[in-house]
CSV table of C-alpha atoms and ligand atoms in Angstrom, one decimal:
chain,number,residue,atom,x,y,z
A,1,MET,CA,24.7,7.2,-39.9
A,2,THR,CA,26.1,6.8,-36.5
A,3,ASP,CA,26.0,3.8,-34.2
A,4,PRO,CA,22.6,2.3,-33.4
A,5,LEU,CA,20.9,3.1,-30.1
A,6,ARG,CA,20.5,-0.3,-28.4
A,7,LEU,CA,17.4,-1.3,-26.5
A,8,GLY,CA,16.7,-3.9,-23.9
A,9,ILE,CA,13.0,-4.5,-23.7
A,10,ALA,CA,11.6,-6.0,-20.5
A,11,GLY,CA,8.0,-7.1,-20.8
A,12,LEU,CA,6.5,-8.5,-24.0
A,13,GLY,CA,2.8,-8.2,-23.3
A,14,THR,CA,0.4,-5.9,-24.9
A,15,VAL,CA,2.8,-2.9,-25.0
A,16,GLY,CA,6.1,-4.7,-25.2
A,17,ALA,CA,5.1,-6.8,-28.2
A,18,GLY,CA,3.7,-3.6,-29.8
A,19,VAL,CA,7.1,-1.8,-29.3
A,20,VAL,CA,9.0,-4.7,-31.0
A,21,GLU,CA,6.5,-4.7,-33.8
A,22,ILE,CA,6.8,-0.9,-34.5
A,23,ALA,CA,10.6,-0.9,-34.1
A,24,THR,CA,10.8,-3.6,-36.7
A,25,ARG,CA,8.1,-2.4,-39.1
A,26,HIS,CA,9.3,1.2,-39.1
A,27,HIS,CA,13.0,0.5,-38.7
A,28,ASN,CA,14.1,2.7,-41.7
A,29,LEU,CA,11.6,5.4,-41.1
A,30,ILE,CA,12.7,5.7,-37.5
A,31,ALA,CA,16.4,5.6,-38.4
A,32,HIS,CA,15.9,8.5,-40.7
A,33,ARG,CA,13.9,10.5,-38.2
A,34,ALA,CA,16.2,9.7,-35.3
A,35,GLY,CA,19.4,10.2,-37.3
A,36,ARG,CA,20.6,6.8,-36.3
A,37,PRO,CA,19.3,3.2,-36.3
A,38,ILE,CA,17.5,1.8,-33.3
A,39,ALA,CA,18.3,-1.8,-32.6
A,40,ILE,CA,16.9,-4.2,-30.1
A,41,SER,CA,19.7,-6.1,-28.4
A,42,ALA,CA,17.8,-8.3,-25.9
A,43,VAL,CA,14.4,-8.9,-24.4
A,44,SER,CA,12.9,-10.4,-21.3
A,45,ALA,CA,9.5,-11.8,-20.1
A,46,ARG,CA,8.4,-14.6,-17.9
A,47,ALA,CA,7.5,-17.3,-20.4
A,48,ARG,CA,10.2,-17.7,-23.0
A,49,SER,CA,8.2,-20.2,-25.0
A,50,ARG,CA,5.0,-18.2,-25.3
A,51,ASP,CA,3.9,-17.3,-28.8
A,52,ARG,CA,3.6,-13.6,-28.9
A,53,GLY,CA,3.0,-13.2,-32.6
A,54,ILE,CA,6.3,-11.5,-33.1
A,55,ASP,CA,9.7,-12.8,-34.2
A,56,LEU,CA,12.1,-12.6,-31.3
A,57,SER,CA,14.8,-14.9,-32.9
A,58,ALA,CA,17.2,-12.0,-33.6
A,59,TYR,CA,17.4,-10.8,-30.0
A,60,ALA,CA,19.2,-12.2,-26.9
A,61,TRP,CA,16.8,-13.5,-24.2
A,62,GLU,CA,17.1,-12.8,-20.5
A,63,ASP,CA,14.9,-14.6,-17.9
A,64,ASP,CA,15.8,-11.9,-15.4
A,65,PRO,CA,15.0,-8.3,-16.3
A,66,VAL,CA,17.7,-7.1,-13.9
A,67,ALA,CA,20.3,-8.9,-15.9
A,68,LEU,CA,18.8,-7.4,-19.0
A,69,ALA,CA,19.1,-3.9,-17.5
A,70,ARG,CA,22.8,-4.5,-16.8
A,71,ARG,CA,23.8,-5.8,-20.2
A,72,ASP,CA,26.7,-4.0,-21.9
A,73,ASP,CA,24.9,-4.0,-25.2
A,74,VAL,CA,21.9,-2.2,-23.8
A,75,ASP,CA,21.9,1.7,-23.9
A,76,VAL,CA,18.2,2.2,-23.1
A,77,PHE,CA,16.3,-0.1,-20.7
A,78,VAL,CA,12.6,-0.2,-21.8
A,79,GLU,CA,10.5,-1.2,-18.8
A,80,LEU,CA,7.1,-2.6,-19.9
A,81,ILE,CA,6.5,-5.1,-17.1
A,82,GLY,CA,4.2,-3.0,-15.0
A,83,GLY,CA,3.5,-2.9,-11.2
A,84,GLU,CA,4.4,-0.5,-8.6
A,85,ASN,CA,7.2,-2.6,-7.1
A,86,GLY,CA,8.8,-6.0,-7.9
A,87,ALA,CA,10.6,-6.8,-11.1
A,88,ALA,CA,9.8,-3.5,-12.8
A,89,LEU,CA,11.2,-1.4,-10.0
A,90,GLU,CA,14.3,-3.7,-9.3
A,91,ALA,CA,15.2,-3.7,-13.0
A,92,THR,CA,14.7,0.1,-13.4
A,93,GLU,CA,16.9,0.7,-10.4
A,94,ALA,CA,19.5,-1.6,-11.8
A,95,ALA,CA,19.5,0.2,-15.1
A,96,LEU,CA,19.8,3.6,-13.5
A,97,ALA,CA,22.6,2.4,-11.2
A,98,ALA,CA,24.4,1.4,-14.4
A,99,GLY,CA,23.9,4.9,-15.8
A,100,LYS,CA,21.5,3.7,-18.5
A,101,ASP,CA,18.5,5.7,-19.8
A,102,VAL,CA,15.0,4.2,-19.0
A,103,VAL,CA,11.8,4.5,-21.0
A,104,THR,CA,8.7,3.2,-19.1
A,105,ALA,CA,4.9,3.1,-19.4
A,106,ASN,CA,4.6,2.4,-15.7
A,107,LYS,CA,2.5,5.1,-14.0
A,108,ALA,CA,2.1,3.1,-10.8
A,109,MET,CA,5.8,2.8,-10.3
A,110,LEU,CA,6.5,6.5,-11.1
A,111,ALA,CA,3.6,7.8,-9.0
A,112,ARG,CA,5.1,5.9,-6.0
A,113,HIS,CA,8.9,6.1,-6.7
A,114,GLY,CA,9.3,8.7,-9.4
A,115,GLN,CA,11.0,11.3,-7.2
A,116,ARG,CA,13.6,8.9,-5.9
A,117,LEU,CA,14.2,7.4,-9.3
A,118,ALA,CA,14.7,10.8,-10.8
A,119,GLU,CA,17.1,11.8,-8.0
A,120,THR,CA,19.1,8.6,-8.8
A,121,ALA,CA,19.1,9.1,-12.6
A,122,GLU,CA,19.9,12.8,-12.9
A,123,PRO,CA,23.3,13.0,-11.1
A,124,LYS,CA,24.4,10.1,-13.4
A,125,GLY,CA,23.2,12.0,-16.5
A,126,ALA,CA,20.6,9.2,-17.1
A,127,ALA,CA,17.2,10.1,-18.5
A,128,ILE,CA,13.8,8.6,-17.5
A,129,ARG,CA,11.1,9.1,-20.1
A,130,PHE,CA,7.5,8.1,-19.5
A,131,GLU,CA,5.2,9.5,-22.3
A,132,ALA,CA,3.3,6.2,-22.5
A,133,ALA,CA,2.5,6.2,-18.7
A,134,VAL,CA,0.0,9.1,-19.1
A,135,ALA,CA,-2.9,9.0,-21.5
A,136,GLY,CA,-1.4,6.3,-23.7
A,137,GLY,CA,-0.9,7.6,-27.3
A,138,ILE,CA,-1.5,11.3,-26.5
A,139,PRO,CA,1.8,13.2,-26.3
A,140,VAL,CA,0.8,15.1,-23.2
A,141,VAL,CA,4.1,14.8,-21.3
A,142,LYS,CA,5.8,16.3,-24.4
A,143,ALA,CA,3.2,19.0,-24.6
A,144,LEU,CA,3.9,20.1,-21.0
A,145,THR,CA,7.7,19.7,-20.9
A,146,GLU,CA,8.3,21.1,-24.4
A,147,GLY,CA,5.6,22.8,-26.3
A,148,LEU,CA,4.2,24.7,-23.2
A,149,ALA,CA,7.6,25.1,-21.4
A,150,ALA,CA,7.3,28.9,-21.5
A,151,ASN,CA,3.9,29.0,-19.7
A,152,GLU,CA,3.0,29.1,-16.1
A,153,ILE,CA,0.5,26.3,-16.1
A,154,THR,CA,-2.7,27.2,-14.3
A,155,ARG,CA,-4.7,24.0,-14.6
A,156,VAL,CA,-4.4,20.5,-16.0
A,157,MET,CA,-7.5,18.4,-16.2
A,158,GLY,CA,-8.5,15.3,-18.0
A,159,VAL,CA,-10.4,12.1,-18.5
A,160,MET,CA,-7.5,9.6,-18.3
A,161,ASN,CA,-9.1,6.3,-17.7
A,162,GLY,CA,-10.8,4.9,-20.8
A,163,THR,CA,-12.6,2.1,-19.0
A,164,CYS,CA,-14.4,4.5,-16.6
A,165,ASN,CA,-15.4,6.7,-19.5
A,166,TYR,CA,-16.6,3.6,-21.4
A,167,ILE,CA,-18.7,2.6,-18.4
A,168,LEU,CA,-20.3,6.0,-17.9
A,169,THR,CA,-21.0,6.4,-21.6
A,170,ARG,CA,-22.5,3.0,-21.9
A,171,MET,CA,-24.7,3.6,-18.8
A,172,GLU,CA,-26.0,6.8,-20.5
A,173,GLU,CA,-26.5,5.3,-24.0
A,174,ALA,CA,-28.1,2.0,-23.0
A,175,GLY,CA,-29.8,3.2,-19.8
A,176,LEU,CA,-28.2,0.4,-17.9
A,177,PRO,CA,-27.2,0.4,-14.2
A,178,TYR,CA,-23.6,0.5,-13.2
A,179,GLU,CA,-23.4,-3.1,-12.0
A,180,GLU,CA,-24.5,-4.4,-15.4
A,181,VAL,CA,-22.1,-2.2,-17.4
A,182,PHE,CA,-19.3,-3.1,-15.0
A,183,ALA,CA,-19.9,-6.8,-15.7
A,184,GLU,CA,-20.0,-6.2,-19.5
A,185,ALA,CA,-16.7,-4.3,-19.3
A,186,ASP,CA,-15.2,-7.1,-17.3
A,187,ALA,CA,-16.4,-9.7,-19.8
A,188,LEU,CA,-14.8,-7.6,-22.6
A,189,GLY,CA,-11.4,-7.6,-20.8
A,190,TYR,CA,-11.5,-3.8,-20.3
A,191,LEU,CA,-10.8,-3.9,-16.6
A,192,GLU,CA,-7.4,-4.3,-14.8
A,193,ALA,CA,-6.9,-7.5,-12.8
A,194,ASP,CA,-7.7,-5.4,-9.8
A,195,PRO,CA,-10.8,-3.4,-11.1
A,196,ASN,CA,-10.4,-0.8,-8.3
A,197,LEU,CA,-7.4,0.5,-10.1
A,198,ASP,CA,-9.8,1.6,-12.9
A,199,VAL,CA,-13.2,2.3,-11.2
A,200,GLY,CA,-11.7,3.5,-8.0
A,201,GLY,CA,-9.8,6.2,-9.9
A,202,ILE,CA,-6.4,5.0,-8.8
A,203,ASP,CA,-4.9,4.5,-12.3
A,204,ALA,CA,-6.1,7.9,-13.4
A,205,GLY,CA,-4.9,9.4,-10.1
A,206,HIS,CA,-1.4,8.0,-10.8
A,207,LYS,CA,-1.4,9.8,-14.2
A,208,LEU,CA,-2.7,13.0,-12.7
A,209,SER,CA,0.0,13.1,-10.0
A,210,LEU,CA,2.7,12.8,-12.8
A,211,LEU,CA,1.2,15.6,-14.8
A,212,ALA,CA,0.9,17.8,-11.7
A,213,ALA,CA,4.6,17.3,-10.9
A,214,ILE,CA,5.6,18.5,-14.4
A,215,ALA,CA,3.0,21.3,-14.5
A,216,PHE,CA,3.7,22.8,-11.1
A,217,GLY,CA,7.3,21.9,-10.4
A,218,THR,CA,6.3,19.8,-7.3
A,219,LYS,CA,7.4,16.4,-6.1
A,220,VAL,CA,5.1,13.6,-7.3
A,221,SER,CA,2.5,13.3,-4.5
A,222,PHE,CA,0.0,10.6,-5.4
A,223,ASP,CA,-1.0,10.2,-1.8
A,224,ALA,CA,-2.3,13.8,-1.8
A,225,VAL,CA,-4.7,13.1,-4.8
A,226,GLU,CA,-8.3,13.2,-3.5
A,227,LEU,CA,-9.7,10.0,-5.0
A,228,GLU,CA,-13.3,9.1,-5.6
A,229,GLY,CA,-14.3,6.3,-8.0
A,230,ILE,CA,-17.4,5.9,-10.1
A,231,GLY,CA,-19.0,3.1,-8.1
A,232,ARG,CA,-21.7,5.3,-6.5
A,233,ILE,CA,-22.9,6.8,-9.7
A,234,GLU,CA,-26.4,5.6,-10.5
A,235,ILE,CA,-28.2,5.7,-13.8
A,236,GLU,CA,-30.6,8.3,-12.2
A,237,ASP,CA,-27.6,10.7,-11.7
A,238,ILE,CA,-26.7,10.3,-15.3
A,239,ARG,CA,-30.3,11.1,-16.4
A,240,GLN,CA,-30.7,14.0,-14.0
A,241,ALA,CA,-27.3,15.4,-15.2
A,242,ALA,CA,-28.4,15.1,-18.8
A,243,ASP,CA,-31.6,16.8,-18.1
A,244,MET,CA,-29.7,19.8,-16.9
A,245,GLY,CA,-27.3,19.8,-19.9
A,246,PHE,CA,-24.4,18.0,-18.2
A,247,ARG,CA,-22.6,14.7,-18.5
A,248,ILE,CA,-20.8,12.8,-15.7
A,249,LYS,CA,-17.1,12.1,-16.2
A,250,LEU,CA,-14.3,10.7,-14.0
A,251,LEU,CA,-12.4,14.0,-14.2
A,252,GLY,CA,-8.9,14.7,-12.9
A,253,VAL,CA,-8.1,18.2,-12.0
A,254,ALA,CA,-4.8,19.6,-10.8
A,255,ARG,CA,-4.3,23.3,-10.0
A,256,MET,CA,-2.1,25.5,-7.9
A,257,THR,CA,-4.2,27.6,-5.6
A,258,GLY,CA,-3.4,30.2,-3.0
A,259,ARG,CA,-3.6,27.5,-0.4
A,260,GLY,CA,-1.5,24.9,-2.2
A,261,LEU,CA,-1.7,22.2,-4.8
A,262,GLU,CA,-5.2,20.8,-5.4
A,263,GLN,CA,-5.2,17.3,-7.0
A,264,ARG,CA,-8.5,15.4,-7.3
A,265,MET,CA,-9.7,12.5,-9.4
A,266,SER,CA,-13.5,12.3,-9.0
A,267,PRO,CA,-16.7,12.1,-10.8
A,268,CYS,CA,-17.7,15.6,-12.0
A,269,LEU,CA,-20.6,17.1,-14.0
A,270,VAL,CA,-19.3,18.9,-17.1
A,271,PRO,CA,-21.4,20.7,-19.7
A,272,ALA,CA,-22.5,18.2,-22.3
A,273,ASP,CA,-21.5,20.5,-25.1
A,274,SER,CA,-17.9,21.1,-23.9
A,275,PRO,CA,-15.0,19.0,-25.3
A,276,LEU,CA,-14.9,16.9,-22.1
A,277,GLY,CA,-18.6,16.5,-22.2
A,278,GLN,CA,-18.5,15.3,-25.8
A,279,LEU,CA,-15.9,12.6,-25.1
A,280,GLN,CA,-17.6,9.3,-25.4
A,281,GLY,CA,-16.4,5.7,-25.0
A,282,GLY,CA,-12.8,4.7,-24.2
A,283,THR,CA,-11.1,7.8,-25.5
A,284,ASN,CA,-8.9,10.1,-23.3
A,285,MET,CA,-8.7,13.9,-23.2
A,286,VAL,CA,-6.3,16.2,-21.4
A,287,VAL,CA,-7.0,19.9,-21.2
A,288,ILE,CA,-4.1,22.2,-20.3
A,289,GLU,CA,-4.3,25.8,-19.4
A,290,GLY,CA,-1.3,28.1,-19.5
A,291,ASP,CA,-1.0,31.8,-18.9
A,292,SER,CA,0.3,32.6,-22.4
A,293,VAL,CA,-1.2,29.9,-24.5
A,294,GLY,CA,-4.7,29.8,-23.0
A,295,GLN,CA,-6.4,26.5,-23.2
A,296,ILE,CA,-5.3,23.5,-25.3
A,297,VAL,CA,-7.2,20.2,-25.7
A,298,LEU,CA,-5.5,16.9,-26.5
A,299,ARG,CA,-7.7,14.0,-27.4
A,300,GLY,CA,-6.9,10.4,-28.4
A,301,PRO,CA,-6.5,6.8,-27.5
A,302,GLY,CA,-5.5,6.4,-23.9
A,303,ALA,CA,-4.5,2.7,-24.1
A,304,GLY,CA,-4.0,-0.3,-26.3
A,305,ARG,CA,-1.0,-1.9,-28.1
A,306,GLY,CA,-0.5,0.6,-31.0
A,307,PRO,CA,-1.1,3.9,-29.2
A,308,THR,CA,1.0,3.0,-26.1
A,309,ALA,CA,3.9,1.5,-28.2
A,310,SER,CA,3.8,4.7,-30.3
A,311,ALA,CA,4.4,6.8,-27.2
A,312,VAL,CA,7.2,4.5,-26.0
A,313,MET,CA,9.0,4.7,-29.3
A,314,ALA,CA,8.7,8.5,-29.4
A,315,ASP,CA,10.6,8.6,-26.2
A,316,VAL,CA,13.2,6.2,-27.6
A,317,ILE,CA,13.6,8.3,-30.7
A,318,ASP,CA,14.1,11.4,-28.6
A,319,LEU,CA,17.0,9.7,-26.8
A,320,ALA,CA,18.4,8.5,-30.1
A,321,ARG,CA,18.4,12.2,-31.2
A,322,GLY,CA,20.3,13.1,-28.1
A,323,PHE,CA,17.3,15.1,-26.9
A,324,ARG,CA,17.3,14.9,-23.1
A,325,HIS,CA,15.7,16.8,-20.2
A,326,SER,CA,15.1,16.1,-16.5
A,327,THR,CA,12.5,13.5,-15.7
A,328,PHE,CA,9.8,16.0,-14.7
A,329,GLY,CA,11.0,18.9,-16.9
A,330,ARG,CA,13.2,20.5,-14.3
A,331,PRO,CA,16.0,19.1,-12.0
A,332,ALA,CA,14.5,16.6,-9.5
A,333,THR,CA,16.3,18.3,-6.6
A,334,SER,CA,14.6,21.6,-7.5
A,335,LEU,CA,11.0,20.1,-7.3
A,336,SER,CA,9.3,21.5,-4.2
A,337,ASP,CA,7.3,19.6,-1.5
A,338,PRO,CA,3.7,20.5,-2.3
A,339,VAL,CA,1.4,21.8,0.3
A,340,SER,CA,-1.8,20.0,-0.5
A,341,ALA,CA,-5.0,21.9,-0.6
A,342,ARG,CA,-8.1,19.8,-0.3
A,343,ALA,CA,-10.6,20.9,-3.0
A,344,ALA,CA,-9.7,24.5,-2.4
A,345,ALA,CA,-11.6,26.0,-5.2
A,346,PRO,CA,-15.3,26.4,-4.6
A,347,ALA,CA,-17.8,25.1,-7.1
A,348,PRO,CA,-21.5,24.4,-7.5
A,349,TYR,CA,-22.5,20.8,-6.5
A,350,TYR,CA,-25.1,18.4,-7.6
A,351,LEU,CA,-26.6,16.7,-4.5
A,352,ARG,CA,-29.0,13.7,-4.7
A,353,LEU,CA,-30.8,12.7,-1.5
A,354,GLN,CA,-33.5,10.2,-0.5
A,355,LEU,CA,-36.0,12.0,1.8
A,356,GLN,CA,-38.7,10.4,3.9
A,357,ASP,CA,-42.0,11.5,2.5
A,358,LYS,CA,-43.0,13.6,5.5
A,359,PRO,CA,-44.2,17.2,5.7
A,360,GLY,CA,-41.3,19.6,6.4
A,361,ALA,CA,-38.6,17.2,5.3
A,362,LEU,CA,-37.3,19.6,2.5
A,363,ALA,CA,-37.3,22.5,4.9
A,364,LYS,CA,-35.1,20.5,7.4
A,365,VAL,CA,-32.6,19.7,4.7
A,366,ALA,CA,-32.6,23.3,3.5
A,367,ALA,CA,-31.9,24.5,7.0
A,368,VAL,CA,-28.9,22.2,7.5
A,369,LEU,CA,-27.5,23.4,4.2
A,370,GLY,CA,-28.1,27.0,5.2
A,371,GLU,CA,-26.3,26.5,8.6
A,372,ALA,CA,-23.3,25.1,6.7
A,373,GLY,CA,-23.2,28.2,4.5
A,374,VAL,CA,-24.3,26.2,1.4
A,375,SER,CA,-27.0,28.1,-0.6
A,376,ILE,CA,-29.4,26.4,-2.9
A,377,ASP,CA,-29.6,27.3,-6.6
A,378,ARG,CA,-32.2,24.8,-7.6
A,379,MET,CA,-34.1,22.0,-5.8
A,380,ARG,CA,-36.6,19.5,-7.1
A,381,GLN,CA,-38.3,16.3,-6.3
A,382,TYR,CA,-38.9,13.8,-9.0
A,383,GLY,CA,-41.0,10.7,-9.6
A,384,HIS,CA,-40.4,7.6,-7.5
A,385,ALA,CA,-41.8,4.2,-7.1
A,386,ASP,CA,-41.0,3.9,-3.4
A,387,ALA,CA,-43.7,5.6,-1.4
A,388,SER,CA,-41.7,5.9,1.8
A,389,ALA,CA,-38.7,7.8,0.4
A,390,ALA,CA,-38.6,10.5,-2.3
A,391,PRO,CA,-35.5,11.3,-4.3
A,392,VAL,CA,-34.6,15.0,-4.2
A,393,LEU,CA,-32.2,16.8,-6.4
A,394,ILE,CA,-30.4,19.9,-5.2
A,395,VAL,CA,-28.0,22.1,-7.2
A,396,THR,CA,-26.0,24.4,-4.9
A,397,HIS,CA,-24.4,27.7,-5.6
A,398,LYS,CA,-20.6,27.7,-5.4
A,399,THR,CA,-19.4,26.2,-2.2
A,400,THR,CA,-16.4,24.3,-0.9
A,401,ARG,CA,-16.3,20.6,-0.5
A,402,ASP,CA,-15.6,21.1,3.3
A,403,ALA,CA,-18.9,23.1,3.7
A,404,LEU,CA,-20.8,20.5,1.7
A,405,ASP,CA,-19.4,17.6,3.7
A,406,HIS,CA,-20.2,19.5,6.9
A,407,ALA,CA,-23.8,19.8,5.7
A,408,THR,CA,-24.1,16.2,4.6
A,409,ARG,CA,-22.9,15.0,8.0
A,410,GLY,CA,-25.6,17.2,9.5
A,411,PHE,CA,-28.3,15.5,7.5
A,412,ALA,CA,-28.2,12.5,9.8
A,413,ALA,CA,-29.5,14.5,12.7
A,414,THR,CA,-32.6,15.6,10.7
A,415,GLY,CA,-34.1,12.1,10.8
A,416,VAL,CA,-35.5,12.6,7.3
A,417,VAL,CA,-32.6,11.7,5.0
A,418,VAL,CA,-32.4,8.1,4.1
A,419,GLY,CA,-29.1,6.5,3.2
A,420,GLN,CA,-26.0,8.4,2.0
A,421,PRO,CA,-26.4,11.5,-0.2
A,422,VAL,CA,-24.5,11.6,-3.5
A,423,ALA,CA,-22.6,14.8,-4.1
A,424,ILE,CA,-20.9,15.5,-7.4
A,425,ARG,CA,-19.0,18.7,-8.2
A,426,ILE,CA,-20.0,20.7,-11.3
A,427,GLU,CA,-16.7,21.7,-12.9
A,428,ALA,CA,-16.3,24.7,-15.1
A,429,VAL,CA,-14.4,23.5,-18.1
B,1,LIG,N1,-1.9,-2.1,-22.0
B,1,LIG,C1,-2.1,-0.8,-22.2
B,1,LIG,O1,-2.9,-0.4,-23.0
B,1,LIG,C2,-1.2,0.2,-21.4
B,1,LIG,C3,-1.4,1.5,-21.6
B,1,LIG,C4,-0.6,2.5,-21.0
B,1,LIG,C5,0.4,2.0,-20.1
B,1,LIG,N2,0.5,0.6,-19.9
B,1,LIG,C6,1.5,0.2,-19.0
B,1,LIG,O2,2.5,-0.6,-19.7
B,1,LIG,C7,3.0,-1.6,-18.8
B,1,LIG,C8,2.8,-2.9,-19.5
B,1,LIG,O3,1.5,-3.2,-19.7
B,1,LIG,P1,0.9,-4.4,-20.6
B,1,LIG,O4,-0.5,-4.1,-20.8
B,1,LIG,O5,1.8,-4.6,-21.8
B,1,LIG,O6,1.1,-5.6,-19.6
B,1,LIG,P2,1.0,-7.2,-19.9
B,1,LIG,O7,0.3,-7.4,-21.2
B,1,LIG,O8,0.5,-7.8,-18.7
B,1,LIG,O9,2.5,-7.5,-20.1
B,1,LIG,C9,3.4,-7.6,-19.0
B,1,LIG,C10,4.7,-8.3,-19.5
B,1,LIG,O10,5.6,-8.3,-18.4
B,1,LIG,C11,6.2,-9.6,-18.3
B,1,LIG,N3,6.6,-9.8,-17.0
B,1,LIG,C12,5.8,-9.9,-15.9
B,1,LIG,N4,6.5,-10.1,-14.8
B,1,LIG,C13,7.8,-10.3,-15.2
B,1,LIG,C14,9.0,-10.5,-14.5
B,1,LIG,N5,9.1,-10.8,-13.3
B,1,LIG,N6,10.1,-10.6,-15.3
B,1,LIG,C15,10.1,-10.4,-16.6
B,1,LIG,N7,9.0,-10.1,-17.3
B,1,LIG,C16,7.8,-10.1,-16.6
B,1,LIG,C17,5.1,-10.5,-18.8
B,1,LIG,O11,5.7,-11.7,-19.2
B,1,LIG,P3,4.9,-13.0,-19.8
B,1,LIG,O12,4.3,-12.4,-21.1
B,1,LIG,O13,5.8,-14.0,-20.1
B,1,LIG,O14,3.8,-13.3,-18.8
B,1,LIG,C18,4.5,-9.7,-19.9
B,1,LIG,O15,5.2,-10.0,-21.1
B,1,LIG,C19,2.3,-1.4,-17.5
B,1,LIG,O16,3.1,-0.5,-16.7
B,1,LIG,C20,1.0,-0.7,-17.9
B,1,LIG,O17,0.5,0.1,-16.8
B,1,LIG,C21,-0.3,-0.3,-20.6
């Protein structure tokens, strides 16, 4: 066997401790598969004395991850600190400046700085690998960059935030309102320190922007992702969707349209009997469509110690094998600046409104929709306790988000619509 590949691991939390554990437990298996041993030279975290349930005595300790990244006995810097900026970014930059390879699970950092980091790494021959940053244990980056490399990708979609899927599933199964399930998820420790990263769709949006870059050969453009979280979904929406044979999912969709790159992370209705509709609880799913392969569906754990560490180690093993490719599957300098197309593809929409219980109210709403060019497929009123306002459900024919927004803005002038309407796209999956 040849010389070991030497790792410096920064961050020994959920993922970092998992990586140390796998690298130790499967040392021989990994050495055989990689063709050379993988050795940990040094580690770094904030609190040296913290008991992490793993034996760190064989490794050098660095308080400063930047110093770790620069060590001569580190070939691959494994960044598992997290955060868009700060220590994670500084240490990654230091590793790349020293010409070292980087493996990271940090979608926030890559969504923001991925292009610049790739442009720093590639002229030096350094690799940045980030399988663990997207959909945890699911090898989706590998699927796109390798298995599907001969395809023109037409669409990538997925449920990529397990916490949101858990909340929506639990609301449906237990018939509980959003606020109550959110509090449960918080008590179970499922939410990020800033819960908006989860329920606001930001975390899943970061992941989508990375997949879009690989799939469409465009620079990572997280700011162009249309983001809408799950906070406005009511139990009534889940019930009405179920009644029509749908489930509500926080769904990411990226596709190249004639008008440009569409990237959105928003609640969508999907058929309850489709693979995405069947996805319950904290599991993730990514659906990729290519011109030659057709549609493939990848499903699995999107987070957690074991699955995420598994993805990190797969990247490390690739580097040990000498298997290298550009960060986003083609040279960073060849990635194009995407023209962003806001929800370009038309779709039917689910629209829930509260209408004042007055004669002619429905006709006024229908007229506003008609003027905006939005035609109605189905419309119904359903039972309500509040005598002054009646909930109305409308399913539109295919329309654009712009036309629908134009109509919903027009509702204010009717004087019969109470509060803000809820509009949810019905996605063909
Ligand atoms: N957890 C998951 O399931 C999951 C899934 C996919 C991707 N990820 C990504 O993986 C990364 C790590 O997540 P995690 O859940 O393992 O986080 P975590 O449990 O909070 O661990 C973070 C680690 O970073 C260390 N750290 C923080 N600031 C540091 C600094 N300035 N210098 C050195 N070390 C520092 C912490 O040290 P102390 O332990 O001493 O405080 C801790 O060991 C993040 O980018 C996250 O988005 C996580």
